[in-house]
Every structure is written in C-alpha cells, then in structure tokens.
Short mmCIF file of C-alpha atoms and ligand atoms in Angstrom, two decimals:
data_model
loop_
_atom_site.label_atom_id
_atom_site.label_comp_id
_atom_site.label_asym_id
_atom_site.label_seq_id
_atom_site.Cartn_x
_atom_site.Cartn_y
_atom_site.Cartn_z
CA UNK A 25 31.66 16.26 -2.64
CA UNK A 26 32.69 13.99 0.76
CA UNK A 27 30.50 16.76 2.97
CA UNK A 28 28.08 16.49 0.51
CA UNK A 29 27.64 12.59 0.65
CA UNK A 30 27.67 12.93 4.62
CA UNK A 31 25.05 15.32 4.76
CA UNK A 32 22.68 13.23 2.38
CA UNK A 33 23.45 10.34 4.17
CA UNK A 34 22.38 12.24 7.47
CA UNK A 35 19.39 13.61 6.35
CA UNK A 36 18.34 10.12 4.74
CA UNK A 37 19.19 8.13 7.84
CA UNK A 38 17.10 10.96 9.93
CA UNK A 39 14.08 9.95 7.52
CA UNK A 40 14.47 6.27 7.67
CA UNK A 41 14.83 6.04 11.04
CA UNK A 42 11.79 8.25 11.73
CA UNK A 43 9.55 6.22 9.44
CA UNK A 44 10.98 2.87 11.21
CA UNK A 45 10.31 4.28 14.45
CA UNK A 46 6.56 5.82 13.67
CA UNK A 47 5.93 2.10 12.49
CA UNK A 48 7.59 0.26 15.58
CA UNK A 49 5.74 2.67 17.90
CA UNK A 50 2.31 1.62 15.91
CA UNK A 51 2.97 -1.93 16.67
CA UNK A 52 3.94 -1.93 20.27
CA UNK A 53 1.05 0.90 20.71
CA UNK A 54 -1.19 -2.10 19.27
CA UNK A 55 0.42 -4.90 20.56
CA UNK A 56 -1.41 -8.47 21.11
CA UNK A 57 -3.74 -6.99 18.37
CA UNK A 58 -2.99 -10.12 16.37
CA UNK A 59 -6.74 -10.01 14.81
CA UNK A 60 -5.73 -7.00 13.05
CA UNK A 61 -2.12 -7.61 11.32
CA UNK A 62 -3.39 -7.62 7.93
CA UNK A 63 -5.23 -4.43 8.18
CA UNK A 64 -2.20 -2.70 10.26
CA UNK A 65 -0.03 -3.74 7.49
CA UNK A 66 -2.08 -2.50 4.65
CA UNK A 67 -2.42 0.66 6.46
CA UNK A 68 1.45 0.91 7.16
CA UNK A 69 1.91 -0.22 3.64
CA UNK A 70 0.35 2.79 2.08
CA UNK A 71 1.87 5.30 4.24
CA UNK A 72 5.28 3.69 3.28
CA UNK A 73 4.21 4.21 -0.16
CA UNK A 74 3.52 7.80 0.25
CA UNK A 75 6.77 8.09 2.17
CA UNK A 76 8.73 6.54 -0.32
CA UNK A 77 7.20 8.82 -3.11
CA UNK A 78 8.08 11.50 -1.36
CA UNK A 79 11.71 10.17 -0.34
CA UNK A 80 12.29 10.26 -4.28
CA UNK A 81 11.13 13.97 -4.75
CA UNK A 82 13.79 14.42 -1.93
CA UNK A 83 17.50 15.30 -3.17
CA UNK A 84 18.90 11.88 -2.04
CA UNK A 85 20.89 9.80 -4.07
CA UNK A 86 18.91 6.70 -5.15
CA UNK A 87 21.84 4.17 -3.86
CA UNK A 88 22.11 5.67 -0.43
CA UNK A 89 18.24 4.66 0.36
CA UNK A 90 19.40 1.15 -1.31
CA UNK A 91 22.36 1.20 1.39
CA UNK A 92 19.70 2.05 4.18
CA UNK A 93 17.56 -0.94 2.79
CA UNK A 94 20.25 -3.32 2.97
CA UNK A 95 21.38 -2.36 6.65
CA UNK A 96 17.79 -2.48 8.17
CA UNK A 97 17.56 -6.42 8.04
CA UNK A 98 20.63 -6.69 10.14
CA UNK A 99 18.09 -5.22 12.88
CA UNK A 100 14.83 -5.90 11.76
CA UNK A 101 15.33 -9.01 9.59
CA UNK A 102 12.85 -9.25 6.55
CA UNK A 103 10.93 -6.66 7.61
CA UNK A 104 10.71 -4.25 4.68
CA UNK A 105 9.70 -7.16 2.64
CA UNK A 106 6.70 -7.97 4.90
CA UNK A 107 5.75 -4.38 5.80
CA UNK A 108 7.37 -1.56 3.27
CA UNK A 109 8.09 -2.87 -0.21
CA UNK A 110 5.47 -1.13 -2.85
CA UNK A 111 5.83 -4.05 -5.07
CA UNK A 112 4.85 -6.28 -2.20
CA UNK A 113 1.79 -4.09 -1.82
CA UNK A 114 0.98 -4.12 -5.46
CA UNK A 115 1.21 -8.20 -5.34
CA UNK A 116 -1.05 -8.07 -2.00
CA UNK A 117 -4.00 -5.94 -3.81
CA UNK A 118 -3.85 -8.07 -6.77
CA UNK A 119 -4.28 -10.92 -4.18
CA UNK A 120 -7.14 -9.13 -2.88
CA UNK A 121 -8.95 -8.81 -5.88
CA UNK A 122 -8.51 -12.50 -6.67
CA UNK A 123 -9.94 -13.32 -3.20
CA UNK A 124 -12.73 -11.21 -4.15
CA UNK A 125 -13.77 -13.15 -7.20
CA UNK A 126 -13.06 -16.19 -5.04
CA UNK A 127 -10.50 -17.48 -7.51
CA UNK A 128 -8.11 -19.90 -5.92
CA UNK A 129 -4.35 -19.29 -5.64
CA UNK A 130 -2.30 -21.88 -7.53
CA UNK A 131 0.63 -23.26 -5.05
CA UNK A 132 4.40 -23.89 -6.01
CA UNK A 133 5.93 -27.16 -5.02
CA UNK A 134 7.88 -26.95 -1.81
CA UNK A 135 10.87 -28.20 -3.43
CA UNK A 136 10.69 -25.72 -6.40
CA UNK A 137 10.00 -22.99 -4.15
CA UNK A 138 12.97 -23.58 -2.43
CA UNK A 139 14.96 -24.16 -5.35
CA UNK A 140 13.53 -20.48 -6.64
CA UNK A 141 14.50 -19.14 -3.19
CA UNK A 142 18.39 -20.07 -3.46
CA UNK A 143 18.40 -19.52 -6.79
CA UNK A 144 17.44 -15.69 -6.27
CA UNK A 145 20.96 -15.54 -4.98
CA UNK A 146 22.58 -17.14 -8.07
CA UNK A 147 20.82 -14.29 -9.93
CA UNK A 148 21.87 -11.53 -7.15
CA UNK A 149 25.75 -12.75 -7.93
CA UNK A 150 24.99 -12.64 -11.73
CA UNK A 151 23.67 -9.25 -11.47
CA UNK A 152 26.40 -7.99 -9.02
CA UNK A 153 29.07 -9.21 -11.33
CA UNK A 154 27.52 -7.58 -14.43
CA UNK A 155 27.52 -4.37 -12.39
CA UNK A 156 31.25 -4.64 -11.77
CA UNK A 157 32.00 -5.85 -15.32
CA UNK A 158 30.40 -2.80 -16.41
CA UNK A 159 32.14 -0.46 -14.37
CA UNK A 160 35.65 -2.26 -15.15
CA UNK A 161 34.58 -1.52 -18.93
CA UNK A 162 33.59 1.99 -18.19
CA UNK A 163 36.54 2.81 -15.59
CA UNK A 164 36.76 6.42 -14.16
CA UNK A 165 39.31 8.57 -15.55
CA UNK A 166 41.35 8.97 -12.33
CA UNK A 167 40.88 7.09 -9.33
CA UNK A 168 41.26 9.35 -6.44
CA UNK A 169 39.38 9.46 -3.12
CA UNK A 170 36.21 11.35 -4.54
CA UNK A 171 36.24 9.58 -7.90
CA UNK A 172 35.85 6.28 -5.69
CA UNK A 173 33.44 8.13 -3.43
CA UNK A 174 31.46 8.94 -6.37
CA UNK A 175 31.55 5.70 -7.69
CA UNK A 176 29.63 3.98 -5.05
CA UNK A 177 26.85 5.63 -5.82
CA UNK A 178 26.64 6.72 -9.47
CA UNK A 179 28.70 6.41 -12.79
CA UNK A 180 29.09 2.88 -13.80
CA UNK A 181 27.62 1.69 -10.51
CA UNK A 182 24.31 3.08 -11.47
CA UNK A 183 23.53 -0.28 -12.58
CA UNK A 184 22.80 -1.44 -8.91
CA UNK A 185 20.15 0.98 -9.12
CA UNK A 186 18.01 -2.22 -10.26
CA UNK A 187 17.83 -3.41 -6.67
CA UNK A 188 15.80 -0.50 -6.28
CA UNK A 189 13.13 -1.71 -8.78
CA UNK A 190 10.67 -2.88 -6.00
CA UNK A 191 10.45 0.65 -4.62
CA UNK A 192 9.17 2.44 -7.67
CA UNK A 193 5.51 3.94 -6.70
CA UNK A 194 2.88 3.80 -9.39
CA UNK A 195 2.94 7.45 -10.07
CA UNK A 196 6.46 8.96 -10.09
CA UNK A 197 7.79 11.94 -9.18
CA UNK A 198 9.80 12.12 -12.24
CA UNK A 199 9.31 11.61 -16.01
CA UNK A 200 8.04 7.98 -16.08
CA UNK A 201 7.29 5.99 -18.98
CA UNK A 202 3.39 6.77 -19.15
CA UNK A 203 1.87 10.14 -18.95
CA UNK A 204 -1.59 11.17 -18.74
CA UNK A 205 -3.06 14.36 -17.82
CA UNK A 206 0.52 15.54 -16.62
CA UNK A 207 0.69 12.75 -14.01
CA UNK A 208 3.67 10.24 -14.66
CA UNK A 209 3.12 6.73 -14.30
CA UNK A 210 5.75 3.97 -13.84
CA UNK A 211 5.81 0.16 -12.31
CA UNK A 212 8.41 -1.61 -10.59
CA UNK A 213 11.57 -2.43 -12.88
CA UNK A 214 9.57 -1.13 -15.95
CA UNK A 215 12.21 1.52 -16.42
CA UNK A 216 15.21 -0.78 -16.01
CA UNK A 217 13.12 -3.10 -18.71
CA UNK A 218 13.15 -0.37 -21.06
CA UNK A 219 16.73 1.17 -20.31
CA UNK A 220 18.44 -2.45 -21.23
CA UNK A 221 16.02 -3.41 -24.04
CA UNK A 222 16.79 -2.55 -27.71
CA UNK A 223 15.01 0.36 -29.14
CA UNK A 224 12.83 -2.02 -31.21
CA UNK A 225 11.64 -4.45 -28.50
CA UNK A 226 11.21 -1.40 -25.71
CA UNK A 227 7.33 -1.60 -25.82
CA UNK A 228 7.07 -5.57 -25.99
CA UNK A 229 9.52 -6.13 -23.57
CA UNK A 230 7.42 -3.82 -21.30
CA UNK A 231 4.14 -5.25 -21.91
CA UNK A 232 5.54 -8.87 -21.56
CA UNK A 233 7.21 -7.88 -18.14
CA UNK A 234 3.73 -6.20 -17.15
CA UNK A 235 1.75 -9.07 -18.24
CA UNK A 236 3.84 -11.53 -16.51
CA UNK A 237 4.03 -10.03 -13.01
CA UNK A 238 0.46 -8.82 -13.19
CA UNK A 239 -1.01 -12.15 -14.10
CA UNK A 240 1.65 -13.93 -12.21
CA UNK A 241 1.04 -12.24 -8.90
CA UNK A 242 -2.87 -12.58 -9.62
CA UNK A 243 -2.67 -16.32 -9.48
CA UNK A 244 0.54 -16.98 -7.01
CA UNK A 245 0.97 -14.65 -3.99
CA UNK A 246 4.25 -12.53 -3.61
CA UNK A 247 5.26 -14.63 -7.03
CA UNK A 248 8.20 -11.57 -7.86
CA UNK A 249 9.20 -12.13 -4.28
CA UNK A 250 10.44 -15.70 -5.37
CA UNK A 251 12.77 -14.28 -7.91
CA UNK A 252 13.57 -10.54 -6.49
CA UNK A 253 17.14 -10.02 -6.34
CA UNK A 254 16.66 -7.13 -3.88
CA UNK A 255 14.60 -9.47 -1.50
CA UNK A 256 17.68 -11.73 -1.52
CA UNK A 257 20.11 -8.80 -0.94
CA UNK A 258 18.03 -8.23 2.17
CA UNK A 259 17.78 -11.69 3.03
CA UNK A 260 21.44 -12.37 2.48
CA UNK A 261 22.36 -10.45 5.50
CA UNK A 262 20.22 -13.00 8.03
CA UNK A 263 22.01 -15.73 6.22
CA UNK A 264 25.40 -15.29 7.76
CA UNK A 265 25.59 -16.91 11.45
CA UNK A 266 27.54 -14.05 12.36
CA UNK A 267 24.37 -11.86 12.03
CA UNK A 268 22.02 -14.24 13.75
CA UNK A 269 22.20 -12.60 17.09
CA UNK A 270 21.35 -8.67 15.65
CA UNK A 271 17.72 -8.95 14.57
CA UNK A 272 15.49 -7.54 17.56
CA UNK A 273 12.30 -8.51 15.51
CA UNK A 274 11.57 -12.39 15.71
CA UNK A 275 8.97 -14.88 15.06
CA UNK A 276 8.97 -17.98 17.83
CA UNK A 277 7.05 -21.01 18.13
CA UNK A 278 5.84 -22.49 21.01
CA UNK A 279 5.99 -26.36 20.30
CA UNK A 280 3.97 -27.50 23.35
CA UNK A 281 1.07 -25.55 21.94
CA UNK A 282 1.32 -26.80 18.08
CA UNK A 283 -0.94 -29.50 16.94
CA UNK A 284 0.05 -29.36 13.68
CA UNK A 285 -3.07 -28.14 12.04
CA UNK A 286 -1.03 -26.66 9.03
CA UNK A 287 -2.69 -23.41 9.03
CA UNK A 288 0.36 -21.42 9.00
CA UNK A 289 1.88 -23.30 6.32
CA UNK A 290 -1.46 -22.52 3.89
CA UNK A 291 -1.72 -18.93 4.75
CA UNK A 292 2.02 -17.82 4.37
CA UNK A 293 2.39 -15.98 1.07
CA UNK A 294 5.48 -16.91 0.30
CA UNK A 295 4.89 -20.84 1.28
CA UNK A 296 7.55 -21.10 3.99
CA UNK A 297 7.32 -24.21 5.62
CA UNK A 298 9.56 -24.13 8.52
CA UNK A 299 6.88 -22.37 10.83
CA UNK A 300 5.16 -25.84 10.60
CA UNK A 301 7.85 -27.91 10.52
CA UNK A 302 10.54 -26.76 13.11
CA UNK A 303 10.18 -28.22 16.47
CA UNK A 304 10.03 -24.49 18.55
CA UNK A 305 12.25 -21.86 19.15
CA UNK A 306 12.92 -18.77 16.79
CA UNK A 307 11.94 -19.33 13.07
CA UNK A 308 15.34 -18.28 11.52
CA UNK A 309 14.46 -18.50 7.65
CA UNK A 310 15.45 -15.97 5.42
CA UNK A 311 12.51 -17.23 3.42
CA UNK A 312 10.26 -15.49 6.06
CA UNK A 313 9.17 -12.01 5.34
CA UNK A 314 7.87 -11.23 8.72
CA UNK A 315 4.58 -10.22 7.45
CA UNK A 316 3.28 -12.01 10.57
CA UNK A 317 0.06 -13.70 8.77
CA UNK A 318 0.93 -16.96 10.17
CA UNK A 319 0.44 -15.18 13.74
CA UNK A 320 -2.68 -13.93 12.88
CA UNK A 321 -4.14 -17.24 11.59
CA UNK A 322 -2.68 -19.54 14.03
CA UNK A 323 -5.51 -20.95 16.23
CA UNK A 324 -3.76 -21.63 19.21
CA UNK A 325 -2.97 -19.33 21.88
CA UNK A 326 0.73 -18.45 22.07
CA UNK A 327 1.66 -21.10 19.93
CA UNK A 328 3.54 -18.50 17.49
CA UNK A 329 4.97 -15.10 19.64
CA UNK A 330 6.45 -12.12 17.42
CA UNK A 331 9.21 -10.46 20.08
CA UNK A 332 10.58 -6.98 19.58
CA UNK A 333 13.70 -7.21 21.70
CA UNK A 334 12.16 -8.81 25.00
CA UNK A 335 8.66 -7.42 24.24
CA UNK A 336 5.83 -9.60 23.35
CA UNK A 337 4.24 -7.68 20.26
CA UNK A 338 1.79 -9.75 18.11
CA UNK A 339 0.68 -13.48 19.58
CA UNK A 340 -1.66 -16.34 18.29
CA UNK A 341 -4.68 -16.27 20.16
CA UNK A 342 -7.46 -19.07 20.19
CA UNK A 343 -10.21 -18.29 17.63
CA UNK A 344 -11.45 -21.87 16.92
CA UNK A 345 -14.38 -22.57 19.07
CA UNK A 346 -13.97 -25.08 21.79
CA UNK A 347 -15.71 -27.58 19.83
CA UNK A 348 -13.56 -27.50 16.99
CA UNK A 349 -10.63 -27.60 18.88
CA UNK A 350 -11.70 -30.83 20.43
S1 SF4 B 691 11.28 -9.69 -2.58
FE1 SF4 B 691 11.54 -7.77 -3.59
S2 SF4 B 691 9.47 -7.63 -4.35
FE2 SF4 B 691 9.18 -8.94 -2.56
S3 SF4 B 691 8.84 -7.41 -0.78
FE3 SF4 B 691 11.01 -8.07 -0.74
S4 SF4 B 691 11.83 -6.01 -1.87
FE4 SF4 B 691 9.86 -6.14 -2.29
S1 SF4 B 692 -1.29 -22.77 12.49
FE1 SF4 B 692 0.09 -23.07 14.58
S2 SF4 B 692 -0.86 -25.00 15.51
FE2 SF4 B 692 -0.82 -24.97 13.58
S3 SF4 B 692 0.86 -25.89 12.56
FE3 SF4 B 692 1.18 -24.07 12.84
S4 SF4 B 692 2.05 -23.23 14.66
FE4 SF4 B 692 1.26 -25.36 14.74
S1 SF4 B 693 6.50 -17.77 8.07
FE1 SF4 B 693 4.66 -16.40 8.83
S2 SF4 B 693 5.67 -14.12 9.05
FE2 SF4 B 693 6.95 -15.68 7.45
S3 SF4 B 693 6.38 -15.01 5.75
FE3 SF4 B 693 5.11 -16.80 6.20
S4 SF4 B 693 3.36 -15.76 6.98
FE4 SF4 B 693 4.83 -14.09 7.29
#
C-alpha cells in the first residue's frame, strides 16, 4: 500500500514537474512578449485542459493531484488560478463571448469583493470541518498506519475531492452526468452537486448551479473565483508571512513610473486594487491570480514587471501615443 502511494506520488510529481517546466520554458522563451499575454494564456490554459483530461485517465489518486495543486503555490503563488485552472478557462471563454456581443461587465463594489475574498476562507474552514466531522461519523475499523495512509486519500476523506471541482473537464474520461454519442460530459462541481443533493432535487439543483455559474460568469468576470474554496486553499499558503519569501514568480510595481491612470484596476478580472493603490514593490495580495493582464495593459514602460526569480519575463510597455501620454 505505502509503496503504491509512493509510486503514484512520484508519477504525479514527474507529470506536474514536466507540465510546469514546459509552461515556464515557454514564458521565459517568450520573455518580454507582453503584448501576447492573453494569447499565450489561452494557449496554455487549453493545453493544461488537455493535460488534466489525460491526468484523469491515469491511475493517479485524485487527492494526490490536489496535494500537488496545494503545494505548487508555495513556489508559484496563484499561478494555477491565472494560467491553468479549467474552470478559469471556461469563465474566460464566457467573458470573450460577452465581449464579442459588446455587453459590458458588471463590477462588484470593492468592499463586497474584499468581503467575498475573505469569506472564502470561512467557507473553506466550514468545508474542511464538515469533511472532518464526516470522517469521525464513519471512522475506520482499525487505525493502523496503512489505514491512516489510506484515509488521507480515500474513505471518509473523499469529501475533500470537492476541492478538485474546478479541474473537471467538459468531456470526462469517466461516466459523467450527460452522455451524447458515447461521450460523457460534465462541468465543474456538477457531480458534487448531484452527489450531495437529495434524490428528488438532483436535476433541479444541477440546472440551478449551471445557470447561476453560467450567467454569473457571463456578466461578472471570474465570478466563481470570488467564492472558490480551491482558490482560497491555494491563496492561504501565500497569506502566511513565513512563506512570503518562497514564491519565485512575482509581480512588481515601479511607483516612479505610475501615473495612476487606473487601467490596471479596470482590467483585473478579479478586481485587485493593490496594483493601483500600492506604493511600489512586490504585489503580495493573495487576491492576485498572477494572470498578468494588468502588465499587458499598463501603458507605461517598466511600470509593472514580472520576475521569475531574478529574471524579468514580462514588463509593461509604452503603448500610448506620446501625444496621448502628455
Ligand atoms: S479560484 Fe477556483 S475556479 Fe478560480 S481559477 Fe482558482 S481554482 Fe479555478
Ligand atoms: S496601469 Fe500602470 S500606470 Fe496605470 S495605475 Fe496601474 S500601474 Fe499605474
Ligand atoms: S492584479 Fe494583475 S496579475 Fe493580479 S489578478 Fe489582477 S490583472 Fe491579474
């Protein structure tokens, strides 16, 4: 059993390492290509979706995947949310459709947005407590070392699988809730909604969830990210002062170049205000998903800089005509 878990962890670490290394190589290779951040992000999100689909066909325990997602932010901050998460990609596609129809997005008031950001931690705590209570209600028959190892990844702790909700591809390599032509379709969290709904309300609950997240994401950019317990778990690591030194991927601001034009605040998909408000230095807020949209759109050269270790990978550029700057 232990050897099996070690082998699975190693396989997963190698896969995750290769994926992250690939993404970082592309970013470094494309360094200073700030004009192409949105385009590169879309390509990497799509490639990640394909890799995640493949990962789910692989005999790896889902909660080991979760462990990798939760360890990654120690080094890369919320890079997963900005560049990899499939649910993030679906919401970005809805944003693109809304833009195509030239419909304006809705802005959540800053105070409410910050409240929701902090409220996610309460949701996460509640959710983890429930998982713990369920594990106590259904205790294992013996508590030897092997059982504890198994408990970490299965048994009553299967409820933690909900944290993998945002990773669910639209076409799934398992028996999903909707079958068309031999293909199974799903949606983030939909199987959890079905699992935790009482029999009479399964369909209605699933439809309500789909409608709320679909319509919500259409009008409010990255709406689910304001509630997401997985996002909170990823961000929680970077909230601890003890880990502040660890991430190698940073967004920095050069205050002397900032004209307070406010563009960074307007283009941020999760309405981070710190880039606008902070007086230079590293932007450390756990709300930031490191998507670098603000760097792409900031119109003053070297005002916003993304560093990977000591290497600059993206930086803002002068894209306003000199007459407009003046
Ligand atoms: S906050 Fe949740 S849904 Fe949003 S990108 Fe992160 S993991 Fe995905
Ligand atoms: S977009 Fe750049 S110049 Fe404008 S407020 Fe933000 S950081 Fe400052
Ligand atoms: S502050 Fe910039 S990098 Fe962070 S989430 Fe907003 S747009 Fe993306």
